[in-house]
């Protein structure tokens, strides 16, 4: 069988990582089976359509490295791939389905429909138009009366299918309504469009969220009425925000592009979300797209919802940063360093070396290096360190030792400075640890810094190092 899967997002807002994960799994399954991955834009819900959302879908897939083989701009003969460009097709097939006995015209007015509610107060349909005579239908149509086309659900059947993840799913026809397939404005409902499109696009495996698990028997009845072969189905458990709530674009949850602008790497996000709902046989945690494709399998798909954990994603992102070459890291980090030093004349490459193993996401950078351009009065109690036996007097002496050691010293490298400080501390009868500790505080005015005294001195450069030592000595007085 040729595998053809599709990702069918609706342009109704940004893309949260749950939507993206559905697309990712459809992509992985297609690629794993040497199949074709298709992008289809499901934009028939004109009321919920959001300006710019279609472009966002393209951008997101491109950034994420999920490349579709067919889609709106890559027509392989199954197009158009945008539902609003397929309007004529739905009408044609809805009429065909009427002829085949799988659907019927319904001329009920809005007012009439509003009076129809079940015992729970939900709107329902009483099949009023299901058995209209040919003449009645013709009369309405000739009159130009507005109509919808409804599914004619066969009576007394059980519609079953075998979901590849969840096994058998069955629904009795008495529990399926004669729902609307084609609306009075000629637009199809999702219920109809998904069937027509998946069939005409030759989709072999429909991969989507579990919210469609129990309506799929209804869709299958449409396939049957057309005499079409049903696709295979794989329904995916949702990603939750917490134990109660699903991720939702309405609430601004977990937006892919927000993570990118926060300085997450696309490959780390993809890796992380791949594991939210699927687990490789060998339990590996760090997998590239190629490795994901290679190891993706249905057995690893989860039967329970997963909870999105940003702390875990941060950690994984940090692993990706650490694994980069210094040059690769520099290329990614440079704009964030630039932001952090705010135009000051520091060696950005040195700063990058300092940061590579000390951050999880790139947006940690500006705060981590804020001390570089923001050095002002600070709390001198930071110099007090009982275990190291450092007090104000010792600190002042240590600053003098460091200043004397460095003022005429020119080998401004980590090794050079370290040796020089050590030697000078020793000959002045002080422990080098005391000098280094004091120096780190004196150079930054911060309780925590991305690196020790020597690394700070290298990054600051000689002039700024000496200036800060002098400033701190004054401050202690
Ligand atoms: N447009 C639907 C959605 O965004 C797609 C469902 C499907 O994949 O069939 O939920």
Short mmCIF file of C-alpha atoms and ligand atoms in Angstrom, two decimals:
data_model
loop_
_atom_site.label_atom_id
_atom_site.label_comp_id
_atom_site.label_asym_id
_atom_site.label_seq_id
_atom_site.Cartn_x
_atom_site.Cartn_y
_atom_site.Cartn_z
CA UNK A 1 0.00 0.00 0.00
CA UNK A 2 1.23 3.50 -0.74
CA UNK A 3 1.07 5.49 2.45
CA UNK A 4 -0.43 8.97 2.15
CA UNK A 5 -1.03 11.00 5.29
CA UNK A 6 -2.17 14.54 5.74
CA UNK A 7 -2.01 17.39 8.22
CA UNK A 8 -5.22 19.42 8.05
CA UNK A 9 -4.95 22.47 10.29
CA UNK A 10 -7.64 25.13 10.43
CA UNK A 11 -6.40 28.71 10.23
CA UNK A 12 -8.21 29.76 13.38
CA UNK A 13 -5.31 31.14 15.39
CA UNK A 14 -1.71 30.31 16.22
CA UNK A 15 -0.39 26.78 16.26
CA UNK A 16 -0.02 25.24 19.69
CA UNK A 17 2.32 22.36 20.10
CA UNK A 18 -0.55 19.88 20.30
CA UNK A 19 -1.65 20.76 16.75
CA UNK A 20 1.91 20.67 15.60
CA UNK A 21 2.48 17.26 17.17
CA UNK A 22 -0.45 15.86 15.16
CA UNK A 23 1.24 17.15 12.01
CA UNK A 24 4.57 15.77 13.15
CA UNK A 25 3.24 12.25 13.71
CA UNK A 26 1.50 12.27 10.33
CA UNK A 27 4.80 13.35 8.79
CA UNK A 28 6.86 10.77 10.67
CA UNK A 29 4.47 7.97 9.78
CA UNK A 30 4.54 8.91 6.09
CA UNK A 31 8.32 9.22 5.96
CA UNK A 32 8.87 6.04 7.93
CA UNK A 33 6.81 4.18 5.32
CA UNK A 34 8.27 5.94 2.28
CA UNK A 35 4.94 7.63 1.83
CA UNK A 36 3.66 11.07 0.96
CA UNK A 37 2.83 13.79 3.47
CA UNK A 38 0.18 16.29 2.47
CA UNK A 39 -0.80 19.69 3.83
CA UNK A 40 -4.45 20.65 3.54
CA UNK A 41 -5.85 23.93 4.80
CA UNK A 42 -9.27 23.45 6.38
CA UNK A 43 -10.68 26.93 6.18
CA UNK A 44 -14.40 26.37 5.80
CA UNK A 45 -15.20 27.86 9.20
CA UNK A 46 -15.22 31.41 7.95
CA UNK A 47 -16.35 32.84 11.27
CA UNK A 48 -13.37 31.51 13.18
CA UNK A 49 -10.87 32.34 10.48
CA UNK A 50 -8.00 34.47 11.77
CA UNK A 51 -6.07 36.92 9.61
CA UNK A 52 -2.52 35.75 8.95
CA UNK A 53 -3.09 32.24 10.29
CA UNK A 54 -2.49 30.53 6.95
CA UNK A 55 0.93 32.15 6.60
CA UNK A 56 1.66 31.14 10.15
CA UNK A 57 0.96 27.50 9.24
CA UNK A 58 3.50 27.60 6.39
CA UNK A 59 6.05 29.40 8.54
CA UNK A 60 5.64 27.00 11.42
CA UNK A 61 6.06 23.88 9.30
CA UNK A 62 9.09 25.34 7.61
CA UNK A 63 10.75 26.36 10.88
CA UNK A 64 9.90 22.99 12.40
CA UNK A 65 11.49 21.13 9.49
CA UNK A 66 8.26 19.32 8.62
CA UNK A 67 8.31 19.36 4.85
CA UNK A 68 5.14 18.48 2.99
CA UNK A 69 5.31 16.72 -0.35
CA UNK A 70 1.97 18.06 -1.51
CA UNK A 71 0.10 21.16 -0.47
CA UNK A 72 -1.36 24.43 -1.70
CA UNK A 73 1.88 25.43 -3.41
CA UNK A 74 2.83 21.88 -4.41
CA UNK A 75 -0.03 20.39 -6.37
CA UNK A 76 0.55 16.81 -7.46
CA UNK A 77 -2.81 16.50 -9.15
CA UNK A 78 -4.95 16.11 -6.04
CA UNK A 79 -5.54 19.82 -5.50
CA UNK A 80 -6.72 22.35 -4.68
CA UNK A 81 -5.47 21.74 -1.14
CA UNK A 82 -7.38 24.64 0.39
CA UNK A 83 -10.96 23.76 1.24
CA UNK A 84 -12.54 27.07 0.24
CA UNK A 85 -11.08 26.48 -3.23
CA UNK A 86 -12.89 23.13 -3.40
CA UNK A 87 -16.43 24.43 -2.97
CA UNK A 88 -17.75 23.04 -6.26
CA UNK A 89 -16.41 19.62 -5.38
CA UNK A 90 -18.38 19.37 -2.13
CA UNK A 91 -21.60 20.41 -3.81
CA UNK A 92 -21.11 17.91 -6.60
CA UNK A 93 -20.42 15.07 -4.18
CA UNK A 94 -23.24 16.01 -1.83
CA UNK A 95 -25.66 15.81 -4.76
CA UNK A 96 -24.13 12.52 -5.82
CA UNK A 97 -24.63 11.19 -2.30
CA UNK A 98 -28.30 12.21 -2.48
CA UNK A 99 -28.63 10.17 -5.68
CA UNK A 100 -26.92 7.22 -4.03
CA UNK A 101 -29.35 7.33 -1.12
CA UNK A 102 -26.81 8.37 1.49
CA UNK A 103 -28.08 11.92 1.94
CA UNK A 104 -31.18 14.04 1.47
CA UNK A 105 -32.31 17.60 0.96
CA UNK A 106 -33.69 19.32 4.04
CA UNK A 107 -35.77 22.46 3.65
CA UNK A 108 -36.63 22.98 7.32
CA UNK A 109 -36.53 26.59 8.37
CA UNK A 110 -34.34 27.95 11.12
CA UNK A 111 -37.46 28.72 13.14
CA UNK A 112 -38.64 25.12 12.92
CA UNK A 113 -35.20 23.74 13.83
CA UNK A 114 -35.03 25.96 16.87
CA UNK A 115 -38.08 24.27 18.33
CA UNK A 116 -36.44 20.83 18.14
CA UNK A 117 -34.62 19.97 21.36
CA UNK A 118 -33.98 16.64 23.07
CA UNK A 119 -34.54 15.85 26.77
CA UNK A 120 -31.16 17.46 27.59
CA UNK A 121 -32.07 20.66 25.86
CA UNK A 122 -29.67 20.02 22.93
CA UNK A 123 -30.70 20.73 19.38
CA UNK A 124 -31.63 17.64 17.49
CA UNK A 125 -33.23 16.81 14.18
CA UNK A 126 -36.44 14.83 13.79
CA UNK A 127 -35.71 13.62 10.23
CA UNK A 128 -38.68 15.63 9.00
CA UNK A 129 -37.37 15.89 5.41
CA UNK A 130 -35.90 12.39 5.22
CA UNK A 131 -38.84 11.01 3.30
CA UNK A 132 -40.00 13.90 1.14
CA UNK A 133 -41.41 12.80 -2.19
CA UNK A 134 -39.64 13.56 -5.47
CA UNK A 135 -42.34 16.13 -6.30
CA UNK A 136 -42.03 17.92 -2.98
CA UNK A 137 -38.27 18.16 -3.36
CA UNK A 138 -38.59 19.41 -6.91
CA UNK A 139 -41.13 22.01 -5.87
CA UNK A 140 -38.86 23.39 -3.17
CA UNK A 141 -35.86 23.44 -5.47
CA UNK A 142 -37.81 25.13 -8.28
CA UNK A 143 -39.03 27.68 -5.76
CA UNK A 144 -35.44 28.46 -4.88
CA UNK A 145 -36.08 27.54 -1.22
CA UNK A 146 -32.94 27.47 0.87
CA UNK A 147 -31.82 23.96 1.79
CA UNK A 148 -29.12 21.94 3.46
CA UNK A 149 -28.06 18.41 2.59
CA UNK A 150 -28.15 15.95 5.47
CA UNK A 151 -26.58 12.58 5.97
CA UNK A 152 -29.11 9.75 5.69
CA UNK A 153 -27.84 7.53 8.46
CA UNK A 154 -28.97 3.94 7.80
CA UNK A 155 -31.32 2.57 10.41
CA UNK A 156 -30.49 -0.27 12.80
CA UNK A 157 -26.86 -0.70 11.97
CA UNK A 158 -23.76 -0.67 14.11
CA UNK A 159 -20.90 1.21 12.53
CA UNK A 160 -17.54 -0.17 13.67
CA UNK A 161 -13.93 0.28 12.76
CA UNK A 162 -10.55 -0.74 14.06
CA UNK A 163 -8.53 2.24 15.21
CA UNK A 164 -4.79 1.54 14.93
CA UNK A 165 -4.21 2.96 18.39
CA UNK A 166 -7.42 2.27 20.30
CA UNK A 167 -8.76 -0.87 18.68
CA UNK A 168 -12.43 -1.37 17.93
CA UNK A 169 -14.77 1.60 18.08
CA UNK A 170 -18.50 1.03 17.49
CA UNK A 171 -21.48 3.32 17.42
CA UNK A 172 -25.11 2.34 16.85
CA UNK A 173 -26.95 4.23 14.16
CA UNK A 174 -29.66 5.27 16.62
CA UNK A 175 -26.96 7.38 18.30
CA UNK A 176 -26.00 9.12 15.09
CA UNK A 177 -27.93 12.14 13.93
CA UNK A 178 -28.78 12.94 10.35
CA UNK A 179 -26.26 15.73 10.52
CA UNK A 180 -25.76 18.52 7.99
CA UNK A 181 -23.18 17.78 5.29
CA UNK A 182 -23.67 20.81 3.09
CA UNK A 183 -24.85 24.07 4.61
CA UNK A 184 -27.32 26.44 3.02
CA UNK A 185 -24.47 28.73 1.95
CA UNK A 186 -22.99 25.82 -0.02
CA UNK A 187 -20.11 25.32 2.40
CA UNK A 188 -19.50 21.80 3.65
CA UNK A 189 -19.34 20.90 7.32
CA UNK A 190 -16.18 19.29 8.65
CA UNK A 191 -18.12 16.02 8.80
CA UNK A 192 -18.50 15.98 5.05
CA UNK A 193 -15.36 17.77 3.89
CA UNK A 194 -12.99 15.47 5.77
CA UNK A 195 -14.48 12.42 4.04
CA UNK A 196 -14.59 13.85 0.53
CA UNK A 197 -11.11 15.31 0.78
CA UNK A 198 -9.47 12.32 2.39
CA UNK A 199 -10.97 10.09 -0.27
CA UNK A 200 -10.17 12.30 -3.26
CA UNK A 201 -6.66 12.95 -1.97
CA UNK A 202 -6.06 9.22 -1.62
CA UNK A 203 -5.29 9.42 2.09
CA UNK A 204 -4.39 5.96 3.37
CA UNK A 205 -4.02 6.83 7.06
CA UNK A 206 -5.99 9.52 8.83
CA UNK A 207 -4.03 10.73 11.84
CA UNK A 208 -5.78 13.22 14.13
CA UNK A 209 -6.89 13.97 17.68
CA UNK A 210 -9.09 11.69 19.78
CA UNK A 211 -11.88 14.26 19.63
CA UNK A 212 -12.74 12.57 16.32
CA UNK A 213 -12.47 9.00 17.58
CA UNK A 214 -16.17 8.50 18.21
CA UNK A 215 -17.49 10.47 15.23
CA UNK A 216 -15.43 8.42 12.81
CA UNK A 217 -18.10 5.64 12.59
CA UNK A 218 -20.42 8.35 11.26
CA UNK A 219 -17.86 9.40 8.65
CA UNK A 220 -17.38 5.77 7.70
CA UNK A 221 -21.05 5.48 6.85
CA UNK A 222 -20.48 8.21 4.27
CA UNK A 223 -17.55 6.27 2.78
CA UNK A 224 -19.81 3.22 2.65
CA UNK A 225 -22.68 5.09 1.01
CA UNK A 226 -20.33 6.30 -1.72
CA UNK A 227 -18.92 2.80 -2.07
CA UNK A 228 -15.46 4.17 -1.23
CA UNK A 229 -12.74 2.31 0.60
CA UNK A 230 -12.32 3.56 4.17
CA UNK A 231 -8.92 4.85 5.23
CA UNK A 232 -7.04 3.55 8.27
CA UNK A 233 -7.31 5.65 11.39
CA UNK A 234 -4.92 6.62 14.11
CA UNK A 235 -6.34 8.83 16.83
CA UNK A 236 -3.99 10.65 19.16
CA UNK A 237 -4.41 11.45 22.82
CA UNK A 238 -4.38 15.16 23.62
CA UNK A 239 -1.60 17.12 25.24
CA UNK A 240 -2.78 18.65 28.49
CA UNK A 241 -1.86 21.90 30.14
CA UNK A 242 -2.47 20.25 33.51
CA UNK A 243 -4.48 17.33 34.85
CA UNK A 244 -7.78 18.99 33.87
CA UNK A 245 -7.25 21.14 30.84
CA UNK A 246 -6.22 20.43 27.27
CA UNK A 247 -3.85 22.84 25.60
CA UNK A 248 -5.90 25.36 23.73
CA UNK A 249 -5.18 28.11 21.29
CA UNK A 250 -8.08 30.06 22.68
CA UNK A 251 -6.24 30.46 25.94
CA UNK A 252 -2.91 31.23 24.36
CA UNK A 253 -1.35 27.96 25.49
CA UNK A 254 2.02 26.69 24.34
CA UNK A 255 2.33 28.51 21.05
CA UNK A 256 5.13 27.15 18.86
CA UNK A 257 6.21 30.54 17.57
CA UNK A 258 6.33 31.98 21.10
CA UNK A 259 8.81 29.29 22.04
CA UNK A 260 10.92 30.15 19.03
CA UNK A 261 11.00 33.80 19.98
CA UNK A 262 11.89 32.81 23.53
CA UNK A 263 15.03 31.25 22.14
CA UNK A 264 14.11 27.59 21.90
CA UNK A 265 15.63 25.67 19.01
CA UNK A 266 13.05 24.20 16.62
CA UNK A 267 14.78 20.81 16.71
CA UNK A 268 14.56 20.70 20.50
CA UNK A 269 10.85 21.58 20.46
CA UNK A 270 10.19 18.93 17.82
CA UNK A 271 12.17 16.37 19.79
CA UNK A 272 10.30 17.23 22.96
CA UNK A 273 6.81 17.16 21.47
CA UNK A 274 7.54 13.92 19.62
CA UNK A 275 7.95 12.34 23.05
CA UNK A 276 4.69 13.81 24.36
CA UNK A 277 2.49 10.92 23.41
CA UNK A 278 5.01 8.55 21.92
CA UNK A 279 8.03 6.71 23.23
CA UNK A 280 10.73 4.96 21.21
CA UNK A 281 11.43 1.32 22.04
CA UNK A 282 14.83 2.13 23.52
CA UNK A 283 13.51 5.06 25.61
CA UNK A 284 16.00 7.48 24.08
CA UNK A 285 15.35 11.12 24.94
CA UNK A 286 17.38 13.00 22.38
CA UNK A 287 16.43 12.26 18.78
CA UNK A 288 16.96 14.18 15.58
CA UNK A 289 14.24 14.30 12.93
CA UNK A 290 15.98 11.47 11.02
CA UNK A 291 16.10 9.37 14.16
CA UNK A 292 12.47 10.10 14.87
CA UNK A 293 11.52 8.96 11.39
CA UNK A 294 13.55 5.82 11.75
CA UNK A 295 12.15 4.82 15.13
CA UNK A 296 8.55 6.02 14.85
CA UNK A 297 6.06 3.20 15.40
CA UNK A 298 2.43 2.85 16.39
CA UNK A 299 3.19 0.62 19.37
CA UNK A 300 4.91 3.51 21.07
CA UNK A 301 1.84 5.75 20.92
CA UNK A 302 0.36 6.58 24.27
CA UNK A 303 -3.14 5.65 25.35
CA UNK A 304 -3.35 8.35 27.96
CA UNK A 305 -2.96 12.12 27.72
CA UNK A 306 0.43 13.68 28.32
CA UNK A 307 1.11 16.83 30.26
CA UNK A 308 3.22 19.54 28.73
CA UNK A 309 6.19 20.26 30.96
CA UNK A 310 8.18 23.32 29.95
CA UNK A 311 10.93 22.57 32.47
CA UNK A 312 11.65 19.33 30.66
CA UNK A 313 11.66 21.08 27.30
CA UNK A 314 14.09 23.68 28.68
CA UNK A 315 16.40 20.94 29.83
CA UNK A 316 16.31 19.24 26.45
CA UNK A 317 16.97 22.54 24.71
CA UNK A 318 20.03 23.00 26.92
CA UNK A 319 21.28 19.60 25.79
CA UNK A 320 20.98 20.73 22.17
CA UNK A 321 22.92 23.90 22.92
CA UNK A 322 25.70 21.99 24.67
CA UNK A 323 26.01 19.58 21.76
CA UNK A 324 26.69 22.37 19.25
CA UNK A 325 30.16 23.33 18.06
CA UNK A 326 31.32 26.68 19.53
CA UNK A 327 30.79 28.28 16.12
CA UNK A 328 27.26 26.96 15.76
CA UNK A 329 26.46 28.12 19.24
CA UNK A 330 27.94 31.52 18.57
CA UNK A 331 25.81 31.96 15.46
CA UNK A 332 22.64 31.31 17.48
CA UNK A 333 23.71 33.20 20.59
CA UNK A 334 25.17 36.31 18.98
CA UNK A 335 21.90 38.32 18.67
CA UNK A 336 21.06 37.57 22.30
CA UNK A 337 24.54 38.52 23.48
CA UNK A 338 24.29 41.72 21.47
CA UNK A 339 21.06 42.47 23.26
CA UNK A 340 22.65 41.72 26.63
CA UNK A 341 25.72 43.94 26.19
CA UNK A 342 23.68 46.71 24.63
CA UNK A 343 26.29 48.03 22.25
CA UNK A 344 29.21 47.80 24.70
CA UNK A 345 32.57 46.82 23.33
CA UNK A 346 33.02 43.27 24.62
CA UNK A 347 34.37 40.20 22.89
CA UNK A 348 31.17 38.39 22.03
CA UNK A 349 32.99 35.17 21.19
CA UNK A 350 34.46 35.02 24.69
CA UNK A 351 31.04 35.61 26.17
CA UNK A 352 29.58 32.82 24.06
CA UNK A 353 32.22 30.39 25.31
CA UNK A 354 31.26 31.29 28.84
CA UNK A 355 27.57 30.75 28.23
CA UNK A 356 27.31 27.63 26.13
CA UNK A 357 27.11 25.16 29.00
CA UNK A 358 25.35 27.50 31.37
CA UNK A 359 22.04 28.28 29.73
CA UNK A 360 19.01 26.24 28.72
CA UNK A 361 17.41 28.63 26.29
CA UNK A 362 18.89 31.52 24.36
CA UNK A 363 16.69 34.09 26.04
CA UNK A 364 18.45 33.31 29.33
CA UNK A 365 21.46 35.16 27.90
CA UNK A 366 20.68 38.85 28.41
CA UNK A 367 19.93 38.38 32.08
CA UNK A 368 22.95 36.17 32.60
CA UNK A 369 25.25 38.84 31.24
CA UNK A 370 23.43 41.90 32.54
CA UNK A 371 26.37 42.52 34.89
CA UNK A 372 28.49 43.39 31.86
CA UNK A 373 26.81 46.68 31.20
CA UNK A 374 25.14 47.29 34.47
CA UNK A 375 27.71 47.72 37.22
CA UNK A 376 26.73 50.01 40.02
CA UNK A 377 26.62 50.15 43.81
CA UNK A 378 25.87 46.80 45.32
CA UNK A 379 25.53 45.22 48.74
CA UNK A 380 29.07 44.79 50.07
CA UNK A 381 27.92 42.15 52.56
CA UNK A 382 28.46 39.80 49.64
CA UNK A 383 32.15 39.96 50.47
CA UNK A 384 31.62 38.32 53.84
CA UNK A 385 32.33 34.60 53.54
CA UNK A 386 32.88 32.83 56.83
CA UNK A 387 34.09 29.51 55.52
CA UNK A 388 36.68 31.19 53.30
CA UNK A 389 37.52 33.55 56.11
CA UNK A 390 36.85 36.62 54.05
CA UNK A 391 35.70 39.80 55.77
CA UNK A 392 35.90 43.47 54.70
CA UNK A 393 39.57 43.75 55.69
CA UNK A 394 40.56 40.60 53.85
CA UNK A 395 38.47 41.64 50.87
CA UNK A 396 40.20 45.01 50.62
CA UNK A 397 43.57 43.35 50.82
CA UNK A 398 42.54 40.80 48.19
CA UNK A 399 41.42 43.56 45.86
CA UNK A 400 44.79 45.27 46.29
CA UNK A 401 46.61 42.03 45.50
CA UNK A 402 44.51 41.48 42.38
CA UNK A 403 44.97 45.07 41.25
CA UNK A 404 48.74 44.97 41.70
CA UNK A 405 48.89 41.61 39.98
CA UNK A 406 47.01 42.74 36.92
CA UNK A 407 47.76 46.40 36.36
CA UNK A 408 50.95 45.76 34.36
CA UNK A 409 49.98 42.31 33.19
CA UNK A 410 49.25 41.71 29.54
CA UNK A 411 48.72 37.99 28.93
CA UNK A 412 44.96 38.46 29.16
CA UNK A 413 43.95 34.81 28.86
CA UNK A 414 42.37 32.45 31.34
CA UNK A 415 45.59 30.57 31.99
CA UNK A 416 47.70 33.69 32.10
CA UNK A 417 45.50 35.52 34.57
CA UNK A 418 45.01 32.46 36.73
CA UNK A 419 48.75 31.84 37.13
CA UNK A 420 49.43 35.49 37.82
CA UNK A 421 46.75 35.77 40.53
CA UNK A 422 47.89 32.53 42.15
CA UNK A 423 51.52 33.61 42.26
CA UNK A 424 50.74 37.07 43.60
CA UNK A 425 48.34 35.76 46.24
CA UNK A 426 50.94 33.30 47.46
CA UNK A 427 53.73 35.81 47.69
CA UNK A 428 51.42 38.17 49.58
CA UNK A 429 50.59 35.34 51.99
CA UNK A 430 46.91 34.97 51.03
CA UNK A 431 45.06 31.93 49.77
CA UNK A 432 44.36 32.21 46.05
CA UNK A 433 40.77 31.04 46.76
CA UNK A 434 40.21 34.12 48.91
CA UNK A 435 41.50 36.40 46.19
CA UNK A 436 39.44 34.70 43.49
CA UNK A 437 36.25 34.80 45.53
CA UNK A 438 36.70 38.46 46.35
CA UNK A 439 37.61 39.28 42.79
CA UNK A 440 34.51 37.61 41.40
CA UNK A 441 32.26 39.71 43.61
CA UNK A 442 34.30 42.84 43.01
CA UNK A 443 34.07 42.41 39.24
CA UNK A 444 30.36 41.77 39.03
CA UNK A 445 28.54 42.90 42.17
CA UNK A 446 26.41 39.78 41.74
CA UNK A 447 25.87 36.83 44.06
CA UNK A 448 25.74 34.41 41.12
CA UNK A 449 27.64 34.78 37.87
CA UNK A 450 28.13 32.62 34.79
CA UNK A 451 31.69 31.75 35.66
CA UNK A 452 34.37 32.51 38.23
CA UNK A 453 36.71 35.47 38.73
CA UNK A 454 39.12 34.55 35.97
CA UNK A 455 36.42 34.04 33.34
CA UNK A 456 34.81 37.30 34.37
CA UNK A 457 38.12 39.13 34.00
CA UNK A 458 38.66 37.68 30.53
CA UNK A 459 35.23 38.75 29.38
CA UNK A 460 35.46 42.21 30.95
CA UNK A 461 38.90 42.95 29.50
CA UNK A 462 41.78 44.56 31.31
CA UNK A 463 40.62 48.14 31.48
CA UNK A 464 37.15 47.32 32.77
CA UNK A 465 38.56 44.78 35.24
CA UNK A 466 40.84 47.38 36.80
CA UNK A 467 38.11 49.98 36.83
CA UNK A 468 35.74 47.62 38.67
CA UNK A 469 38.38 46.57 41.18
CA UNK A 470 38.98 50.23 42.04
CA UNK A 471 35.27 50.96 42.26
CA UNK A 472 34.70 48.01 44.60
CA UNK A 473 37.62 48.91 46.84
CA UNK A 474 36.04 52.35 47.31
CA UNK A 475 32.66 50.81 47.96
CA UNK A 476 33.87 48.67 50.87
CA UNK A 477 35.21 51.67 52.79
N1 LIG B 1 -9.20 20.85 10.73
C1 LIG B 1 -9.31 19.87 11.75
C2 LIG B 1 -8.72 20.41 13.03
O1 LIG B 1 -7.94 21.33 12.99
C3 LIG B 1 -8.54 18.64 11.32
C4 LIG B 1 -9.09 17.39 11.82
C5 LIG B 1 -8.54 16.26 10.98
O2 LIG B 1 -7.32 16.09 10.95
O3 LIG B 1 -9.33 15.57 10.34
O4 LIG B 1 -9.07 19.93 14.09
#
